[in-house]
mmCIF file of C-alpha atoms in Angstrom:
data_model
loop_
_atom_site.group_PDB
_atom_site.id
_atom_site.type_symbol
_atom_site.label_atom_id
_atom_site.label_comp_id
_atom_site.label_asym_id
_atom_site.label_seq_id
_atom_site.Cartn_x
_atom_site.Cartn_y
_atom_site.Cartn_z
ATOM 1 C CA UNK A 1 -7.600 7.768 -12.683
ATOM 2 C CA UNK A 2 -6.164 5.731 -9.638
ATOM 3 C CA UNK A 3 -7.045 5.435 -6.374
ATOM 4 C CA UNK A 4 -4.531 5.099 -3.244
ATOM 5 C CA UNK A 5 -5.233 3.590 -0.282
ATOM 6 C CA UNK A 6 -2.622 2.853 2.934
ATOM 7 C CA UNK A 7 -3.027 0.435 5.765
ATOM 8 C CA UNK A 8 -0.697 -1.128 8.355
ATOM 9 C CA UNK A 9 0.532 2.006 10.652
ATOM 10 C CA UNK A 10 0.074 1.612 13.787
ATOM 11 C CA UNK A 11 2.363 2.180 17.387
ATOM 12 C CA UNK A 12 5.521 -0.140 17.923
ATOM 13 C CA UNK A 13 8.848 -0.079 19.847
ATOM 14 C CA UNK A 14 11.865 0.669 18.925
ATOM 15 C CA UNK A 15 13.403 -2.083 17.120
ATOM 16 C CA UNK A 16 10.420 -3.474 15.733
ATOM 17 C CA UNK A 17 8.713 -3.799 12.435
ATOM 18 C CA UNK A 18 5.654 -2.714 10.739
ATOM 19 C CA UNK A 19 4.623 -4.145 6.347
ATOM 20 C CA UNK A 20 2.638 -0.644 5.107
ATOM 21 C CA UNK A 21 0.236 -1.750 2.256
ATOM 22 C CA UNK A 22 -0.991 0.377 -0.760
ATOM 23 C CA UNK A 23 -4.296 -1.029 -2.324
ATOM 24 C CA UNK A 24 -5.069 0.246 -5.552
ATOM 25 C CA UNK A 25 -7.876 1.052 -7.920
ATOM 26 C CA UNK A 26 -7.459 1.824 -11.392
ATOM 27 C CA UNK A 27 -6.785 -0.601 -14.362
ATOM 28 C CA UNK A 28 -3.887 1.429 -15.287
ATOM 29 C CA UNK A 29 -1.828 1.276 -11.461
ATOM 30 C CA UNK A 30 0.649 -1.599 -12.421
ATOM 31 C CA UNK A 31 1.804 0.943 -15.355
ATOM 32 C CA UNK A 32 3.232 3.576 -13.059
ATOM 33 C CA UNK A 33 5.926 3.426 -10.811
ATOM 34 C CA UNK A 34 4.762 3.668 -6.704
ATOM 35 C CA UNK A 35 6.421 5.730 -3.939
ATOM 36 C CA UNK A 36 5.996 5.986 0.100
ATOM 37 C CA UNK A 37 6.524 9.451 1.288
ATOM 38 C CA UNK A 38 6.481 10.253 5.195
ATOM 39 C CA UNK A 39 5.552 13.709 7.074
ATOM 40 C CA UNK A 40 6.439 14.125 10.573
ATOM 41 C CA UNK A 41 4.638 17.165 12.654
ATOM 42 C CA UNK A 42 6.328 20.461 11.095
ATOM 43 C CA UNK A 43 8.521 18.988 8.566
ATOM 44 C CA UNK A 44 7.872 18.903 4.890
ATOM 45 C CA UNK A 45 6.944 15.797 3.079
ATOM 46 C CA UNK A 46 9.742 13.287 2.675
ATOM 47 C CA UNK A 47 10.736 10.458 0.163
ATOM 48 C CA UNK A 48 11.397 6.884 1.492
ATOM 49 C CA UNK A 49 11.292 4.841 -1.348
ATOM 50 C CA UNK A 50 9.956 3.614 -5.210
ATOM 51 C CA UNK A 51 9.507 0.897 -7.019
ATOM 52 C CA UNK A 52 9.205 0.774 -11.064
ATOM 53 C CA UNK A 53 5.956 -0.726 -12.379
ATOM 54 C CA UNK A 54 7.588 -3.960 -13.448
ATOM 55 C CA UNK A 55 9.300 -4.290 -9.700
ATOM 56 C CA UNK A 56 12.681 -5.134 -11.415
ATOM 57 C CA UNK A 57 14.013 -1.853 -9.547
ATOM 58 C CA UNK A 58 13.208 -0.075 -6.452
ATOM 59 C CA UNK A 59 15.353 3.512 -5.203
ATOM 60 C CA UNK A 60 15.186 4.458 -1.094
ATOM 61 C CA UNK A 61 16.499 7.220 0.869
ATOM 62 C CA UNK A 62 19.278 6.525 2.077
ATOM 63 C CA UNK A 63 17.657 6.837 6.049
ATOM 64 C CA UNK A 64 16.085 3.807 5.373
ATOM 65 C CA UNK A 65 18.131 2.219 3.034
ATOM 66 C CA UNK A 66 18.751 -1.502 4.309
ATOM 67 C CA UNK A 67 16.217 -1.352 7.092
ATOM 68 C CA UNK A 68 13.159 -0.678 4.880
ATOM 69 C CA UNK A 69 12.133 -3.010 1.389
ATOM 70 C CA UNK A 70 9.513 -1.651 -1.098
ATOM 71 C CA UNK A 71 7.347 -4.189 -2.836
ATOM 72 C CA UNK A 72 4.744 -4.717 -5.255
ATOM 73 C CA UNK A 73 2.101 -7.414 -6.541
ATOM 74 C CA UNK A 74 0.278 -5.923 -9.489
ATOM 75 C CA UNK A 75 -2.129 -9.241 -9.480
ATOM 76 C CA UNK A 76 -3.151 -7.799 -6.143
ATOM 77 C CA UNK A 77 -2.708 -4.302 -7.266
ATOM 78 C CA UNK A 78 -1.109 -3.611 -3.916
ATOM 79 C CA UNK A 79 2.563 -1.977 -3.093
ATOM 80 C CA UNK A 80 3.890 -3.251 0.334
ATOM 81 C CA UNK A 81 6.866 -1.427 2.482
ATOM 82 C CA UNK A 82 8.441 -3.611 5.037
ATOM 83 C CA UNK A 83 9.881 -1.783 8.061
ATOM 84 C CA UNK A 84 12.560 -3.206 9.857
ATOM 85 C CA UNK A 85 14.775 -1.991 12.811
ATOM 86 C CA UNK A 86 12.396 1.076 13.235
ATOM 87 C CA UNK A 87 13.556 4.479 14.763
ATOM 88 C CA UNK A 88 11.448 7.172 16.688
ATOM 89 C CA UNK A 89 12.947 9.484 14.136
ATOM 90 C CA UNK A 90 10.929 7.191 11.575
ATOM 91 C CA UNK A 91 7.649 8.555 13.200
ATOM 92 C CA UNK A 92 5.658 10.140 10.584
ATOM 93 C CA UNK A 93 2.010 9.325 8.387
ATOM 94 C CA UNK A 94 3.182 7.924 5.796
ATOM 95 C CA UNK A 95 1.838 8.104 2.462
ATOM 96 C CA UNK A 96 1.950 5.940 -1.270
ATOM 97 C CA UNK A 97 2.090 7.561 -4.305
ATOM 98 C CA UNK A 98 1.869 6.800 -7.840
ATOM 99 C CA UNK A 99 3.751 8.324 -11.303
ATOM 100 C CA UNK A 100 4.466 7.956 -14.732
ATOM 101 C CA UNK A 101 8.296 7.282 -14.091
ATOM 102 C CA UNK A 102 11.084 6.221 -11.815
ATOM 103 C CA UNK A 103 12.799 7.029 -10.110
ATOM 104 C CA UNK A 104 11.036 9.975 -8.700
ATOM 105 C CA UNK A 105 11.746 11.222 -5.153
ATOM 106 C CA UNK A 106 10.041 14.838 -5.661
ATOM 107 C CA UNK A 107 6.353 14.669 -3.837
ATOM 108 C CA UNK A 108 5.310 17.431 -6.354
ATOM 109 C CA UNK A 109 5.795 15.211 -9.172
ATOM 110 C CA UNK A 110 3.547 12.321 -8.288
ATOM 111 C CA UNK A 111 0.362 12.450 -9.785
ATOM 112 C CA UNK A 112 -1.710 10.381 -7.490
ATOM 113 C CA UNK A 113 -2.183 10.362 -3.248
ATOM 114 C CA UNK A 114 -3.113 7.896 -0.481
ATOM 115 C CA UNK A 115 -4.764 9.182 2.408
ATOM 116 C CA UNK A 116 -2.075 8.424 4.491
ATOM 117 C CA UNK A 117 -1.562 5.627 7.450
ATOM 118 C CA UNK A 118 0.055 7.159 10.785
ATOM 119 C CA UNK A 119 2.971 5.037 11.999
ATOM 120 C CA UNK A 120 4.347 6.103 15.639
ATOM 121 C CA UNK A 121 7.645 4.639 16.882
ATOM 122 C CA UNK A 122 8.006 4.462 20.936
ATOM 123 C CA UNK A 123 11.403 4.567 22.657
#
């Protein structure tokens, strides 16, 4: 069993940066790949980025490539999403999730989810 808790969301102006954290509990977390998703009001959950359990490989949605960076520290059981050059269209609730394979972009395939953290980018 893996429990995930996101933090770091907030309000930022366009062009600004935020770093999200996903803290995990559960001794098997380091064996899972982790993904970040986001969901804007009235829209479906959208894949953002994923990182392999060993952190040797990452995968990004085209919409965030070059602006967002996913990383993990298995010693701290934490995955990060560094978001730079934020745009108003990045506004959403951001979720982290864990899955046993990599890369996985379908939300329905993930096994564990956090509660989400709100990111709002003002223009």
